Amino acid sequence: MSQALEGLLVLDLGQIYNGPYCSLMLAYQGAKVVKVEPMDGESLRKRRKDCHEFLMFNSNKLGITLNLKTEEGKELFLDLVKKADVVLENYARGVMDRLGLGYETLKEVNPRLIYATGKGYGLEGPYADWPAMDITIQAISGVMSSTGFPDGPPVKAGPAFSDIMGAIHLFGGITTALYQREKTGKGQLVEVAMHDTMYPVLASPLGGFYRSEGTLPERTGNRHSGLAIAPYNVYPVKDGYIAIFCDAQRHWESLANHIGRADLLEDSRFRTNVDRAKNVEVIDKILTDWLADKKKWDIVEGFYEARIPSAPVLSIAEVADDPHLIARKMIVEIDHPEKGKIKVPGSPIRLSDSPLDEVVPAPLLGQHTDKVLMEYVNLNEEQLSDLRKKQVIQ
Amino acid sequence: MSQALEGLLVLDLGQIYNGPYCSLMLAYQGAKVVKVEPMDGESLRKRRKDCHEFLMFNSNKLGITLNLKTEEGKELFLDLVKKADVVLENYARGVMDRLGLGYETLKEVNPRLIYATGKGYGLEGPYADWPAMDITIQAISGVMSSTGFPDGPPVKAGPAFSDIMGAIHLFGGITTALYQREKTGKGQLVEVAMHDTMYPVLASPLGGFYRSEGTLPERTGNRHSGLAIAPYNVYPVKDGYIAIFCDAQRHWESLANHIGRADLLEDSRFRTNVDRAKNVEVIDKILTDWLADKKKWDIVEGFYEARIPSAPVLSIAEVADDPHLIARKMIVEIDHPEKGKIKVPGSPIRLSDSPLDEVVPAPLLGQHTDKVLMEYVNLNEEQLSDLRKKQVIQ
């Protein structure tokens, strides 16, 4: 059984989180991904000595160094482009053009090439040239203003959602373009702006905004963003917190029965979801009192039996060893030649006929430079040594 | 110029956010998406009368009703499956099997079928049968414990990231399987669990956790999740808040010069990022004082000139009319037959050779039932009227 993207060559200029997560998904589906780094490594590798984040996003890739600021480095890159199916980069707008390696140049060299560009604000539009990072995109996109409590400041989502949402949309764009290439024989430019991907995900805050004509609070703590559903909150319990969400009437009925309060089902204040949302303070008080002296796993186990949607709030330490993620090989323990045993993500995309390879640690800086340049550009040892002297490769 | 997914037929059983966002992306790339709803509509359509969220996720789809609990409804569905390329659903595990319409049945009818299933916890693993919603996945996945202030409770990210991250990974899985089908001629099962997609995005909190051996706070407010970068925060200004992030040394140098504090560059407390991260309180105080009497857009315009990554924190009202998103057609104003002018998302995935269609409003309930069943199952008006009487279609 072959992997879905077997036989494809990806040149990955990705850096930090956005580009590398996209190419990690390509690698996990069987593409050969060559991570092309500057002589001193990409930004994330350099950020600190022991960068676990770098190891999380660069498994199953080959790593080469190539000095794209030299003429010979550019020529070698173009030689690789001739053999490649995909080039992927998430530099600031204009960087590739200034290197003389923009899409217009690359497609002359290889018309079948799919050129994928991950941007903060995209290739055009009034903000296109502004520097963009996960935190700034979270700020400008409404993520922050919709996160936190009504009486507190805007809060960023802890995880780097802008980077990864951009990355996985880009992956979807690349695979869509690969499918189209089967029909047309031609490559194309694929563009995803992190900022764009943050707009659809605001559905609940935007829904609340339009329904209330702007009178709802922008952020509602752990309550429903539109304040339209109850129970829907995070409640303190004896050993932490749990989240509860009664979406359907049957969830509410199960909950009332489960906590021994069948009487609530007769109470006109709680008849429908609209009624309950109006009386959310009363509902939250009832639940908080019932939950206070119980432990999170005890509560949710009872709730699961009763089909009431709920979950414990797990700490980062608990997530790092989550038995479900481990059983699903979403957390994979591997041996790194320098770091020893480390835990990295597997693939969240599961295809029944495209088996996932063993996870191989991220490359050391320049680990596969010789191998890749010998195989794809037919260089010999002497030429490699010469390029090394000239600081074209490391 | 054709669209990338033109000619493909998708049967979309998606509901709420997860399935519908995935099929919206398929529709935007040119697939014909038939949204198959129960007689009273899918959950989100029913949630409230004026559901803007539903309109955001169901543009460019045809809508039919089909009672899958009747024998004739099942048969009609199987007739459609024979013509389909993709079936997509995000019901709880086991629902499709109990209807007699699980993957094993459908692939017998159509071996080229790609069956895509969006799940909360996936098809297997210890949590697989637990009810899952965006808020519960945010709780159990570490999103909440890494969001909020160190001295406050865990906080959910306002936007429905679990739903949409699951959806867009599923889209990438489907397009990958479509590509593979070009090679093998066969369909397959594509599975994505929302919970799985939340693990890689925790890179910064997990990096901090492993580096500090668990001594770092799980959530750091608006500071860097690993407390490893400074300046990195959200600062109050005269008319709101702005986010600032100095990733590279050059950003810090620009910032110090821009605020008239070149002296900071000589100060050993702030020499490297590691030094600055140690003295984050001092840095944040300096910035807060400088920013307090200035307006957000004035500040960021100066910062953009100086190439210092920053952004204003925009309100939901501001995002709803963001000129950049409008210029990029990421916010599209359309005419809805019942609601009048509404704003819905365009496609964040941009392919240079697959033009995006005009955005067409979400179907009314059963709007295209007759059209679709006439075209794909060759039913005539009499048969349709008979099925309507028997409550097989609406």
PDB file of N, CA and C in Angstrom, chain A residues 324-352:
ATOM      1  N   HIS A 324      -5.314   8.999  25.613  1.00  0.00           N
ATOM      2  CA  HIS A 324      -6.046   8.895  24.344  1.00  0.00           C
ATOM      3  C   HIS A 324      -5.153   9.325  23.175  1.00  0.00           C
ATOM      4  N   LEU A 325      -4.462  10.448  23.332  1.00  0.00           N
ATOM      5  CA  LEU A 325      -3.571  10.928  22.262  1.00  0.00           C
ATOM      6  C   LEU A 325      -2.424   9.947  22.033  1.00  0.00           C
ATOM      7  N   ILE A 326      -1.967   9.321  23.116  1.00  0.00           N
ATOM      8  CA  ILE A 326      -0.895   8.327  22.974  1.00  0.00           C
ATOM      9  C   ILE A 326      -1.424   7.084  22.257  1.00  0.00           C
ATOM     10  N   ALA A 327      -2.618   6.618  22.659  1.00  0.00           N
ATOM     11  CA  ALA A 327      -3.204   5.428  22.020  1.00  0.00           C
ATOM     12  C   ALA A 327      -3.427   5.667  20.528  1.00  0.00           C
ATOM     13  N   ARG A 328      -3.765   6.911  20.168  1.00  0.00           N
ATOM     14  CA  ARG A 328      -4.022   7.231  18.766  1.00  0.00           C
ATOM     15  C   ARG A 328      -2.739   7.556  17.990  1.00  0.00           C
ATOM     16  N   LYS A 329      -1.576   7.455  18.664  1.00  0.00           N
ATOM     17  CA  LYS A 329      -0.293   7.844  18.052  1.00  0.00           C
ATOM     18  C   LYS A 329      -0.310   9.292  17.571  1.00  0.00           C
ATOM     19  N   MET A 330      -1.077  10.107  18.282  1.00  0.00           N
ATOM     20  CA  MET A 330      -1.036  11.540  18.009  1.00  0.00           C
ATOM     21  C   MET A 330       0.117  12.151  18.803  1.00  0.00           C
ATOM     22  N   ILE A 331       0.439  11.531  19.956  1.00  0.00           N
ATOM     23  CA  ILE A 331       1.690  11.832  20.656  1.00  0.00           C
ATOM     24  C   ILE A 331       2.593  10.625  20.434  1.00  0.00           C
ATOM     25  N   VAL A 332       3.758  10.887  19.840  1.00  0.00           N
ATOM     26  CA  VAL A 332       4.674   9.801  19.501  1.00  0.00           C
ATOM     27  C   VAL A 332       5.998  10.042  20.212  1.00  0.00           C
ATOM     28  N   GLU A 333       6.490   9.027  20.898  1.00  0.00           N
ATOM     29  CA  GLU A 333       7.810   9.171  21.530  1.00  0.00           C
ATOM     30  C   GLU A 333       8.870   8.639  20.577  1.00  0.00           C
ATOM     31  N   ILE A 334       9.868   9.471  20.312  1.00  0.00           N
ATOM     32  CA  ILE A 334      10.943   9.061  19.392  1.00  0.00           C
ATOM     33  C   ILE A 334      12.297   9.326  20.039  1.00  0.00           C
ATOM     34  N   ASP A 335      13.322   8.727  19.451  1.00  0.00           N
ATOM     35  CA  ASP A 335      14.689   8.924  19.929  1.00  0.00           C
ATOM     36  C   ASP A 335      15.391   9.968  19.082  1.00  0.00           C
ATOM     37  N   HIS A 336      15.810  11.046  19.705  1.00  0.00           N
ATOM     38  CA  HIS A 336      16.549  12.078  18.976  1.00  0.00           C
ATOM     39  C   HIS A 336      18.040  11.884  19.251  1.00  0.00           C
ATOM     40  N   PRO A 337      18.873  11.968  18.198  1.00  0.00           N
ATOM     41  CA  PRO A 337      20.305  11.667  18.399  1.00  0.00           C
ATOM     42  C   PRO A 337      20.979  12.541  19.449  1.00  0.00           C
ATOM     43  N   GLU A 338      20.482  13.761  19.655  1.00  0.00           N
ATOM     44  CA  GLU A 338      21.108  14.634  20.655  1.00  0.00           C
ATOM     45  C   GLU A 338      20.288  14.784  21.924  1.00  0.00           C
ATOM     46  N   LYS A 339      18.977  14.759  21.791  1.00  0.00           N
ATOM     47  CA  LYS A 339      18.109  15.063  22.937  1.00  0.00           C
ATOM     48  C   LYS A 339      17.626  13.818  23.667  1.00  0.00           C
ATOM     49  N   GLY A 340      17.810  12.649  23.077  1.00  0.00           N
ATOM     50  CA  GLY A 340      17.252  11.439  23.701  1.00  0.00           C
ATOM     51  C   GLY A 340      15.775  11.305  23.373  1.00  0.00           C
ATOM     52  N   LYS A 341      15.012  10.768  24.327  1.00  0.00           N
ATOM     53  CA  LYS A 341      13.589  10.525  24.067  1.00  0.00           C
ATOM     54  C   LYS A 341      12.801  11.838  24.107  1.00  0.00           C
ATOM     55  N   ILE A 342      12.085  12.103  23.031  1.00  0.00           N
ATOM     56  CA  ILE A 342      11.232  13.295  22.986  1.00  0.00           C
ATOM     57  C   ILE A 342       9.853  12.900  22.457  1.00  0.00           C
ATOM     58  N   LYS A 343       8.861  13.747  22.750  1.00  0.00           N
ATOM     59  CA  LYS A 343       7.501  13.492  22.280  1.00  0.00           C
ATOM     60  C   LYS A 343       7.114  14.535  21.236  1.00  0.00           C
ATOM     61  N   VAL A 344       6.671  14.050  20.094  1.00  0.00           N
ATOM     62  CA  VAL A 344       6.301  14.937  18.988  1.00  0.00           C
ATOM     63  C   VAL A 344       4.930  14.535  18.456  1.00  0.00           C
ATOM     64  N   PRO A 345       4.287  15.443  17.699  1.00  0.00           N
ATOM     65  CA  PRO A 345       2.957  15.094  17.180  1.00  0.00           C
ATOM     66  C   PRO A 345       3.013  14.115  16.018  1.00  0.00           C
ATOM     67  N   GLY A 346       2.035  13.216  15.971  1.00  0.00           N
ATOM     68  CA  GLY A 346       1.791  12.416  14.768  1.00  0.00           C
ATOM     69  C   GLY A 346       0.902  13.213  13.826  1.00  0.00           C
ATOM     70  N   SER A 347       0.246  12.520  12.912  1.00  0.00           N
ATOM     71  CA  SER A 347      -0.614  13.192  11.931  1.00  0.00           C
ATOM     72  C   SER A 347      -2.072  13.144  12.357  1.00  0.00           C
ATOM     73  N   PRO A 348      -2.729  14.326  12.432  1.00  0.00           N
ATOM     74  CA  PRO A 348      -4.173  14.312  12.710  1.00  0.00           C
ATOM     75  C   PRO A 348      -4.992  13.892  11.492  1.00  0.00           C
ATOM     76  N   ILE A 349      -4.374  13.811  10.326  1.00  0.00           N
ATOM     77  CA  ILE A 349      -5.101  13.415   9.109  1.00  0.00           C
ATOM     78  C   ILE A 349      -4.857  11.933   8.886  1.00  0.00           C
ATOM     79  N   ARG A 350      -5.955  11.150   8.927  1.00  0.00           N
ATOM     80  CA  ARG A 350      -5.827   9.694   8.840  1.00  0.00           C
ATOM     81  C   ARG A 350      -6.530   9.194   7.584  1.00  0.00           C
ATOM     82  N   LEU A 351      -5.777   8.570   6.694  1.00  0.00           N
ATOM     83  CA  LEU A 351      -6.339   7.998   5.472  1.00  0.00           C
ATOM     84  C   LEU A 351      -6.208   6.485   5.549  1.00  0.00           C
ATOM     85  N   SER A 352      -7.305   5.766   5.273  1.00  0.00           N
ATOM     86  CA  SER A 352      -7.271   4.311   5.472  1.00  0.00           C
ATOM     87  C   SER A 352      -6.321   3.624   4.495  1.00  0.00           C
TER      88      SER A 352
END
